Coordinates of C-alpha atoms in Angstrom, one line a residue:
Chain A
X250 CA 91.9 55.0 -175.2
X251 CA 92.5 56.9 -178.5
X252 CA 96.3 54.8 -180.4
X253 CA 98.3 57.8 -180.8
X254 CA 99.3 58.6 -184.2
X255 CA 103.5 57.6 -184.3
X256 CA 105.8 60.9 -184.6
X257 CA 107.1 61.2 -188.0
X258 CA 110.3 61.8 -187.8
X259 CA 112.5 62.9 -191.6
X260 CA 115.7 60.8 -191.7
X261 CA 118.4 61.8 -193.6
X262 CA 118.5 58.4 -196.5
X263 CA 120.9 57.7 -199.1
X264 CA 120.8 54.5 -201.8
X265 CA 119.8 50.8 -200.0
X266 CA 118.1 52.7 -197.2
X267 CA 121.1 54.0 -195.6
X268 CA 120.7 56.8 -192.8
X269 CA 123.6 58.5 -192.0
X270 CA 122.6 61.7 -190.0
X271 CA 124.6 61.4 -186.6
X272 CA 121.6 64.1 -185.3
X273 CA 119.1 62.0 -187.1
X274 CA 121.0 58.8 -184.8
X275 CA 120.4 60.7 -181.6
X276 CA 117.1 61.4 -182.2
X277 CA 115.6 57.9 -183.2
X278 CA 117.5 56.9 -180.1
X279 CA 116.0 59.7 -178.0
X280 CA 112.4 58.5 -179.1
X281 CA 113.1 55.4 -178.0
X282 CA 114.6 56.5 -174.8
X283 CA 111.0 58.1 -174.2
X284 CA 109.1 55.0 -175.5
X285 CA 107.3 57.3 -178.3
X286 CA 106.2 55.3 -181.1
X287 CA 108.0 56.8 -184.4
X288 CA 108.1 56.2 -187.8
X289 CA 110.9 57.6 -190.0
X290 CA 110.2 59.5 -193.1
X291 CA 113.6 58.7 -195.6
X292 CA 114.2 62.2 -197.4
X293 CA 117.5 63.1 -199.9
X294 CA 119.3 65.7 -199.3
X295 CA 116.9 67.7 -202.3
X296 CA 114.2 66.8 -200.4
X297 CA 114.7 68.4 -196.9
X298 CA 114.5 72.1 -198.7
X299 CA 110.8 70.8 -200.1
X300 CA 109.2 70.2 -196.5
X301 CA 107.1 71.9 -194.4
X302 CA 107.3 74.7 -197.2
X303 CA 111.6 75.0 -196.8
X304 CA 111.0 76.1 -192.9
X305 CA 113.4 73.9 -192.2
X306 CA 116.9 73.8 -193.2
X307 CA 118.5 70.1 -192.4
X308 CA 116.9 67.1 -190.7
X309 CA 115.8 66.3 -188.2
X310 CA 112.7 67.4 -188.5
X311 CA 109.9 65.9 -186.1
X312 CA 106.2 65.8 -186.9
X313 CA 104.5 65.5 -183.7
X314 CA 100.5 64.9 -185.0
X315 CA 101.1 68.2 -186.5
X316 CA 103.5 70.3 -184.1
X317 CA 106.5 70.4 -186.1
X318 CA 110.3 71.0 -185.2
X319 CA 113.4 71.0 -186.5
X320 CA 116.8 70.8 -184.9
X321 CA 118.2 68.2 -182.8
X322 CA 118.4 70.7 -179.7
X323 CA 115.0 72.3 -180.0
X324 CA 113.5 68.7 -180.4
X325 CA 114.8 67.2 -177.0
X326 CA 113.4 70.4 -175.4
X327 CA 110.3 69.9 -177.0
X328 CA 110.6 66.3 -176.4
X329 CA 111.0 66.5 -172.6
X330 CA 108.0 69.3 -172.3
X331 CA 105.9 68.2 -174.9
X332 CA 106.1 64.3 -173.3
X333 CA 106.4 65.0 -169.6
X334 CA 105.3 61.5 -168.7
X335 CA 108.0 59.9 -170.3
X336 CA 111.7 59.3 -169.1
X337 CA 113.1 63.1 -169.3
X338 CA 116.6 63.0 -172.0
X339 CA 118.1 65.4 -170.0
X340 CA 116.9 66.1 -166.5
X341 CA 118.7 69.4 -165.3
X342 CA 119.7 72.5 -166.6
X343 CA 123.8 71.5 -165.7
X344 CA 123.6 68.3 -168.1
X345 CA 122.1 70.1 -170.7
X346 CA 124.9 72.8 -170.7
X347 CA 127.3 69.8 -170.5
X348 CA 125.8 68.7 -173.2
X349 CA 126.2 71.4 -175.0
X350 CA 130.1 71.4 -173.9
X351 CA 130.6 67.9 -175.2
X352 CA 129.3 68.6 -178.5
X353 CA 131.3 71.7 -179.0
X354 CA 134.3 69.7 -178.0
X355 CA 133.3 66.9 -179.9
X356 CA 132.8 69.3 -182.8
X357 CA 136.4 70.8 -182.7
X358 CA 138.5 67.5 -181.6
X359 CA 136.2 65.0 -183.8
X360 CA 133.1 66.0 -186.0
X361 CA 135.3 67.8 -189.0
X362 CA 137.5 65.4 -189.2
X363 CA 135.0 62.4 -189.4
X364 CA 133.0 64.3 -192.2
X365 CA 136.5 64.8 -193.9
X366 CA 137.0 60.7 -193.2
X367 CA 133.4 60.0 -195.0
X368 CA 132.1 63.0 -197.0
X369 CA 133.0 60.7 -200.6
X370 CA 131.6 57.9 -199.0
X371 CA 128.6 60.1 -198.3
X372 CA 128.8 61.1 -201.5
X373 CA 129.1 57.5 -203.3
X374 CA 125.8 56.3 -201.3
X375 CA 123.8 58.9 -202.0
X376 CA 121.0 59.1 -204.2
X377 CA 121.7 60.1 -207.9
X378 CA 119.7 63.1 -207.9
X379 CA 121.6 63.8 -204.7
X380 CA 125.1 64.0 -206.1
X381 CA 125.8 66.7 -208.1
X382 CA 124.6 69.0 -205.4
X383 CA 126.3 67.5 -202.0
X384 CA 129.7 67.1 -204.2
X385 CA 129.1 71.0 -204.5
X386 CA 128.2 72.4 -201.2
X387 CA 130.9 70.4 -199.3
X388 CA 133.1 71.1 -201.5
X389 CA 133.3 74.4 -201.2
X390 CA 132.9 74.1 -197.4
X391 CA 136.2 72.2 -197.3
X392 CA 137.8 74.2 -200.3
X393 CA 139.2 70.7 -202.0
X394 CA 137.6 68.1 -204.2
X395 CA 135.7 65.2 -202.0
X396 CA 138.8 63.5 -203.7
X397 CA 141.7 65.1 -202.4
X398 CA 139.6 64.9 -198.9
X399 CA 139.5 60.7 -199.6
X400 CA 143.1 60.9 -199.9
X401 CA 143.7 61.9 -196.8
X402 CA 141.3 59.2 -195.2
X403 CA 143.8 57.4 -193.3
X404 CA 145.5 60.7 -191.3
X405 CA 141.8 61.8 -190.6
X406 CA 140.7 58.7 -188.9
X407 CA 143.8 58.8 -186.8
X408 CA 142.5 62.4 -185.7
X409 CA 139.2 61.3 -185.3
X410 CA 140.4 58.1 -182.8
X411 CA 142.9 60.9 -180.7
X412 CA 139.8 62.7 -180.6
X413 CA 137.4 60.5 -178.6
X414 CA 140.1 60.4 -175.9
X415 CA 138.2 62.3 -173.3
X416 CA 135.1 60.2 -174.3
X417 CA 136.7 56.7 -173.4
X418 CA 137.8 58.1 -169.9
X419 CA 134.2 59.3 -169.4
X420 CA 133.3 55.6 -170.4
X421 CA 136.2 54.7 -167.6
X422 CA 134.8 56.6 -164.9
X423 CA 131.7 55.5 -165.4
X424 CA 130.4 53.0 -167.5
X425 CA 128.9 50.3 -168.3
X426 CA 127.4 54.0 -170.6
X427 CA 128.7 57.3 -170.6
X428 CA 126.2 58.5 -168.7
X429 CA 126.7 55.7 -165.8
X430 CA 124.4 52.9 -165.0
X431 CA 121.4 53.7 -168.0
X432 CA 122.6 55.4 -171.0
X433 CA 121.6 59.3 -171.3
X434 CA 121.3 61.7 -173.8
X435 CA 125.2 61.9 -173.7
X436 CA 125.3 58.3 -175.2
X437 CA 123.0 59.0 -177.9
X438 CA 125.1 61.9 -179.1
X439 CA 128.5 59.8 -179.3
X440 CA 126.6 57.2 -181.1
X441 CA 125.2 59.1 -184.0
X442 CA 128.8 60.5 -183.8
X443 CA 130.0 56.5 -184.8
X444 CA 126.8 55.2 -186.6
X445 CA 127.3 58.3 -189.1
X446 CA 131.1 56.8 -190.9
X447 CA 129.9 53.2 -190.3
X448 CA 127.2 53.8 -192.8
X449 CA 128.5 54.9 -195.5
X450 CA 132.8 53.8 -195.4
X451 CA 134.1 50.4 -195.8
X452 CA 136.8 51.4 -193.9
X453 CA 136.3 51.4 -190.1
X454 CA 136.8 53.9 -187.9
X455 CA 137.2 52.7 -184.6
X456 CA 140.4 50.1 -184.2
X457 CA 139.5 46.5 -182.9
X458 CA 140.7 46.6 -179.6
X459 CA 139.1 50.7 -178.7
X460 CA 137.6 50.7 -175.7
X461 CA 134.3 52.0 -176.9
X462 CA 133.7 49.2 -179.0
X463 CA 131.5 47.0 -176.6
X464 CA 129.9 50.4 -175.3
X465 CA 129.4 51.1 -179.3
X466 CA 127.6 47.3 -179.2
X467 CA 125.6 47.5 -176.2
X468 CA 124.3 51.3 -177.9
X469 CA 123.2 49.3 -180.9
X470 CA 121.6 46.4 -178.7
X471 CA 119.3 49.1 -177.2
X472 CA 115.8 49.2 -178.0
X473 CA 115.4 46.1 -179.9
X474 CA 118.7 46.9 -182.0
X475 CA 118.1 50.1 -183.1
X476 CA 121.3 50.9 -183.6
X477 CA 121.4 48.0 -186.2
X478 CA 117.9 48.8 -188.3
X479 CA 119.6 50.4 -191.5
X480 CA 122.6 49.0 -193.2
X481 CA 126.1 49.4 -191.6
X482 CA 129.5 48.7 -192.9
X483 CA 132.2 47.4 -190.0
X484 CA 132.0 50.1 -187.2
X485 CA 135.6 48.6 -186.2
X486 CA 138.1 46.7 -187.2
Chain B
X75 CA 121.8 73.0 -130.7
X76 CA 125.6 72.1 -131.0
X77 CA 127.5 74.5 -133.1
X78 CA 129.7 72.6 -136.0
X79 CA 133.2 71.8 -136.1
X80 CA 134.0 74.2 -139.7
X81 CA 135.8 71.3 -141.7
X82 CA 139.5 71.8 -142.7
X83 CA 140.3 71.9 -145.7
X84 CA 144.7 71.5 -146.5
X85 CA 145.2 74.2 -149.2
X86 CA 148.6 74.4 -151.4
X87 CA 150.2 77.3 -150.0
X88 CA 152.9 79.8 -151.6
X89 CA 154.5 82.7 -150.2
X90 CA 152.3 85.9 -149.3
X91 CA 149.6 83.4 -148.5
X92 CA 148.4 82.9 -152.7
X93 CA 146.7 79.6 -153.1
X94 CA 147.3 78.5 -156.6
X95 CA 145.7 74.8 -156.7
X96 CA 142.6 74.4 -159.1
X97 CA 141.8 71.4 -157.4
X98 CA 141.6 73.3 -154.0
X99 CA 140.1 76.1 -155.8
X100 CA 136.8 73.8 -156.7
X101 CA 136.7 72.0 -153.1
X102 CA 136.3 75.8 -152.0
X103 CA 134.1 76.9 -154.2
X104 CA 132.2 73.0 -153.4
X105 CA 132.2 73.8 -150.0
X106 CA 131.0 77.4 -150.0
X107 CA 128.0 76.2 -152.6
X108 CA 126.9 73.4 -149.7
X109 CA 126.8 76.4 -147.4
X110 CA 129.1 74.6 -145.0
X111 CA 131.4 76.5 -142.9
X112 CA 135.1 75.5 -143.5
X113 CA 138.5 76.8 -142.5
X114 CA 141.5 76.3 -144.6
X115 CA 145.4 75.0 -143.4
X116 CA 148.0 76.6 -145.7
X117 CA 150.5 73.8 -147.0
X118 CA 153.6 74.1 -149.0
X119 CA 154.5 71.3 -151.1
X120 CA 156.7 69.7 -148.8
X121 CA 153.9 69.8 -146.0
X122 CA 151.6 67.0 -148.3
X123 CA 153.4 63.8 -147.6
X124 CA 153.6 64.9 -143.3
X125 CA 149.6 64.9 -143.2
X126 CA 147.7 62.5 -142.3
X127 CA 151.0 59.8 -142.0
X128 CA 151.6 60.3 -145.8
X129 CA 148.4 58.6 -146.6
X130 CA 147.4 61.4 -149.3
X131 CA 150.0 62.6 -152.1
X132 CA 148.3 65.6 -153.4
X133 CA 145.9 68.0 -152.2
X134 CA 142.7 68.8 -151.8
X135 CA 142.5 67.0 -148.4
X136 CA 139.0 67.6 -146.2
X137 CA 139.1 66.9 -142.5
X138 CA 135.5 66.6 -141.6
X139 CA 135.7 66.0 -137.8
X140 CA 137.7 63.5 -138.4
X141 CA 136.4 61.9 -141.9
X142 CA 139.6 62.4 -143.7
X143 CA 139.1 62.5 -147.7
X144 CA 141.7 63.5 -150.4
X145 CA 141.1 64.0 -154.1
X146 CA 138.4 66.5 -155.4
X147 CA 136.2 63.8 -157.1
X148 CA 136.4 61.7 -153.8
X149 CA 135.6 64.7 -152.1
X150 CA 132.9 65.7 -154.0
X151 CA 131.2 62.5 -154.0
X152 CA 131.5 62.5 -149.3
X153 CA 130.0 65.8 -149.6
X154 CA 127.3 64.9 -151.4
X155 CA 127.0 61.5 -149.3
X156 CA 127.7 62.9 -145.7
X157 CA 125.7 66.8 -146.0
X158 CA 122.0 65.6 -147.8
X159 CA 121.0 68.2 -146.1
X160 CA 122.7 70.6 -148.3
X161 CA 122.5 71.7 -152.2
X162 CA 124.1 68.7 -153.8
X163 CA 127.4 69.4 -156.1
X164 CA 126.4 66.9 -158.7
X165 CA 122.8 65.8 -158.9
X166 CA 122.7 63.2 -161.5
X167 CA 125.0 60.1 -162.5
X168 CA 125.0 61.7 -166.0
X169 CA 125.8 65.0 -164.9
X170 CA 128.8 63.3 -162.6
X171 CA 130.0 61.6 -165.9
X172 CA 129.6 64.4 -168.4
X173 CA 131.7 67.0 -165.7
X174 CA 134.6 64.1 -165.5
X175 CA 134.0 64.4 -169.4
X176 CA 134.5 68.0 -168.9
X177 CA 137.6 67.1 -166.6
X178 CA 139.5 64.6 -169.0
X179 CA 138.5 67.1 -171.9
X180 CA 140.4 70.6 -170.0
X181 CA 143.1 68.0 -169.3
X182 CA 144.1 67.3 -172.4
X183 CA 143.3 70.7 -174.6
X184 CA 144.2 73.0 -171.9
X185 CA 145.9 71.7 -168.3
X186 CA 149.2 71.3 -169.5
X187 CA 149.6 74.2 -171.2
X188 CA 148.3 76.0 -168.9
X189 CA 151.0 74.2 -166.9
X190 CA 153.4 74.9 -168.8
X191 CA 152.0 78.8 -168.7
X192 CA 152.8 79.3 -164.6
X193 CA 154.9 76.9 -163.7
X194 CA 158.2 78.7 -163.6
X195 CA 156.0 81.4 -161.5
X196 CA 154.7 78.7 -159.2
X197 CA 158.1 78.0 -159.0
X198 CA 159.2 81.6 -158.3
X199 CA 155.8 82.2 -156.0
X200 CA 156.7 79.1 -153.7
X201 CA 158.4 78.5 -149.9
X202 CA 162.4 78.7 -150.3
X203 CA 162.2 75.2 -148.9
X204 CA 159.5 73.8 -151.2
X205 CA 161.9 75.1 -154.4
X206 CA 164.4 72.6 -155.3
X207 CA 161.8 69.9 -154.7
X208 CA 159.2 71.6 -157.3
X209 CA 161.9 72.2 -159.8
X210 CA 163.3 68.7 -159.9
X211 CA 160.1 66.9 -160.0
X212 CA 158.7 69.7 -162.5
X213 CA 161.7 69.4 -164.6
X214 CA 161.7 66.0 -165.0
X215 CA 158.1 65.6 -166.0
X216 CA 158.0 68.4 -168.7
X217 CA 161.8 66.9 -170.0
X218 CA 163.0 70.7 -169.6
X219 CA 164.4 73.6 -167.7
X220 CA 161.6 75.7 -165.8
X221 CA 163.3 78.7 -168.2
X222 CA 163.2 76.4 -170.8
X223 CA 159.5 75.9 -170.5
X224 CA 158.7 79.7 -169.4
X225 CA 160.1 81.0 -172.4
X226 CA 157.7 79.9 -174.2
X227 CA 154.8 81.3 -172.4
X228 CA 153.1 83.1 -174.8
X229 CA 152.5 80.5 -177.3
X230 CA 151.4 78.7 -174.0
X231 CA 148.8 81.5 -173.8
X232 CA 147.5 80.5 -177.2
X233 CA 147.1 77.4 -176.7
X234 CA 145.2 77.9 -173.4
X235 CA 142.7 80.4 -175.3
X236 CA 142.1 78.1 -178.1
X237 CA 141.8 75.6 -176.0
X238 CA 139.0 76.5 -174.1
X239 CA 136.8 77.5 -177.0
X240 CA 134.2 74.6 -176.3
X241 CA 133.7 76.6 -172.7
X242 CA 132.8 79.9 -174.1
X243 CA 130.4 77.6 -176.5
X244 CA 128.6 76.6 -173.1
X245 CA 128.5 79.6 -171.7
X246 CA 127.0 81.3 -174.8
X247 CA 124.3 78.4 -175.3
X248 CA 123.5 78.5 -171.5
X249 CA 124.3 81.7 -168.9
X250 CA 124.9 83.4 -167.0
X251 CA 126.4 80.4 -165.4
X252 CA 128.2 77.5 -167.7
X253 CA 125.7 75.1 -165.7
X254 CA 122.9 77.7 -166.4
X255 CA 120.9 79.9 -164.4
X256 CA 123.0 79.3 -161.0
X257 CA 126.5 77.7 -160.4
X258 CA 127.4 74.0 -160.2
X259 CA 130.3 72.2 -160.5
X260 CA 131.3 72.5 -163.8
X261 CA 131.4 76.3 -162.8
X262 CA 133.7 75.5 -160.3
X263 CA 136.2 73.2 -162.4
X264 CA 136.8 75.6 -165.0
X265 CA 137.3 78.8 -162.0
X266 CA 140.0 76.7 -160.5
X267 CA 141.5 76.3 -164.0
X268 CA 142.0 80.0 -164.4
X269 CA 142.5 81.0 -160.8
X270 CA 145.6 79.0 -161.0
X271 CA 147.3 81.0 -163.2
X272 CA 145.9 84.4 -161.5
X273 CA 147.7 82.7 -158.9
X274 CA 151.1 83.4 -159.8
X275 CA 151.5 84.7 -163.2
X276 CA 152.0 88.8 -164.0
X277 CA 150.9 87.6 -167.7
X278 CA 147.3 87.3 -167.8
X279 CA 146.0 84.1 -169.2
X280 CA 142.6 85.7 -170.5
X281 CA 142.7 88.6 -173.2
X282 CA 140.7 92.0 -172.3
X283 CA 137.6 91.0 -174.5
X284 CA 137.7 87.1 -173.6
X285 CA 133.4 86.6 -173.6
X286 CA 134.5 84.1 -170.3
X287 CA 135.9 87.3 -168.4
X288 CA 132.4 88.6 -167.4
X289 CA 131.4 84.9 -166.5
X290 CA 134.7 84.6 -164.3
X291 CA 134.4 87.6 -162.2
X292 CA 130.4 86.9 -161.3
X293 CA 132.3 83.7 -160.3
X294 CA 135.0 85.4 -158.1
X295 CA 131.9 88.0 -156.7
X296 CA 130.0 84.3 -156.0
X297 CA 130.2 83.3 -151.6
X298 CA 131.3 86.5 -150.4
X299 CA 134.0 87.5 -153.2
X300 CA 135.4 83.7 -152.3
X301 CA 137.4 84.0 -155.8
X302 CA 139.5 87.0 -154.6
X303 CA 140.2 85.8 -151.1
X304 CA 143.8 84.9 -151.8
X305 CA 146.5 87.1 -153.2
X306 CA 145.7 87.0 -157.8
X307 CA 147.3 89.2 -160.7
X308 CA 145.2 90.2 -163.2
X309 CA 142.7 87.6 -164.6
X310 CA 142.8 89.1 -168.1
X311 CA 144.4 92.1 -170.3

């Protein structure tokens, strides 16, 4: 039996080996769900444009012993064809266009304004070289100063916690994951939603008492504490 | 071989025979995609708490040859229990949660505006007996007049198409079906969502170049035209 060489998979890292990237999250979980062995590559944001010859935009990017993809999407397909002997992520074509609902939704109701709660934070963790060039870009994405965004911290979380409404009665109705009795690919997404602000922002976003706080902990427990390897603020409180 | 007893399905009823409930609305569509034969008993509002000896407050309400079962998720779930032998509605735990994702998600960005959108034609549309009752128990769960609430019907509309943005996100990602390449249940959630409407309002709920018009009317075409079976207006314009 030939060891098979670990995936490499390029992680999104900012200063004291903090990884951020909610789709970099839901990819190290999905390896795990699989049982792939993986190691992850930490890359700045000024690196990503300097791999694989700048094919690929943003991370993740997956290096398969030499079949590489990028995109969170296009690596669970690849994932589930590529490794057919391994636990499938998503396992019809109805949960993967559910899938795709809940991150649409969770984009609209959730994802702008948690980058709004933590985009300084981002910035503040990032690497040096990093700075001048992510304080650009998002700022002109949100059209204010990553300041005037920070200001507004408190009002965003409370959008953000309003937001995951529809995700705590999924949790209800099922439970003890979203995705019922073993957590799915559905799970993996809402965590690298949470995992992302608790990196980087002293401030936390869930309150004490949510309801998805003991999902949140039994997502971290998984697979030998994954959710738990890099350094994390307070994910409530 | 012993030819089936068609199950009964109780169906909210108004006058001219149009069958607004989404709820209904999926059980048909749920029942039609098993391929088992059903017969449906118009009701008006006041007819709900006489079945059964009151034991249901709402419908959709099955009568399998005697397995009585209200509520559509409840229903769902017997289906899928009592007819193996038919194509299941929901085929995975995780699929079951994402769709009641999907549910509390249309519930809270969507349902009551689209509520708020027909209910003074509901109103309008129902039995002379079942009137005063709807109003009063309408009126005192929206905190206004039914003209209160219909004059503000096209902001309503607004809402509604804004509102289902993460839908049209699904559709576009998957097709020609939200679920993919055939219908499933998420298919038929969001069908009863806008038949309701059709239902009862003159106003169309969809504008002319809505990307979810083509969808809906293969939807309507699906079973034997099963989405036009009941008196609608105009889907979209």
């Amino acid at each position: 039996m030939i060891a098979k060489t670990p995936i490499r998979l390029y992680d999104l890292a900012l200063q004291d080996d903090r990884r951020p990237s909610p789709f970099c999250w839901r990819i190290k979980y999905a390896l795990a769900h699989k049982g792939l062995p993986f190691e992850t590559v930490p890359v700045g944001f000024l690196d990503i444009p300097t791999l694989f010859g700048g094919a690929q935009k943003t991370v993740p990017i997956i290096d398969d012993g030499g079949q590489v993809v990028g995109d969170s999407w296009a690596i669970v397909e690849y994932l589930d064809e590529a490794h057919p002997d391994t636990p499938r992520l998503i396992s019809s074509p109805a949960e993967r266009a559910l899938c795709r609902y809940l991150e649409a939704s969770l984009f609209l109701s959730t994802l702008l304004p948690l980058l709004e709660f933590c985009v300084k934070d981002i910035h503040d963790h990032a690497f040096e070289k990093d700075r001048a060039y992510f304080r650009s870009t998002r700022e002109k994405r949100l059209g204010r100063t990553l300041e005037e965004v920070a200001a507004a911290q408190q009002e965003r979380r409370a959008t953000v916690r309003t937001g995951l409404e529809a995700v705590r009665y999924m949790l209800k109705t099922a439970g003890p994951f979203l995705s019922g009795a073993s957590p799915g690919y559905a799970d993996y997404m809402v965590t690298g939603f949470l995992l992302w602000p608790a990196s980087v922002s002293r401030v936390p976003v869930l309150a004490a008492d949510d309801p998805l706080l003991p999902w949140l902990e039994r997502m971290q427990d998984l697979h030998g504490n994954l959710g738990r390897k890099s350094p994390l603020y307070a994910v409530a409180g």
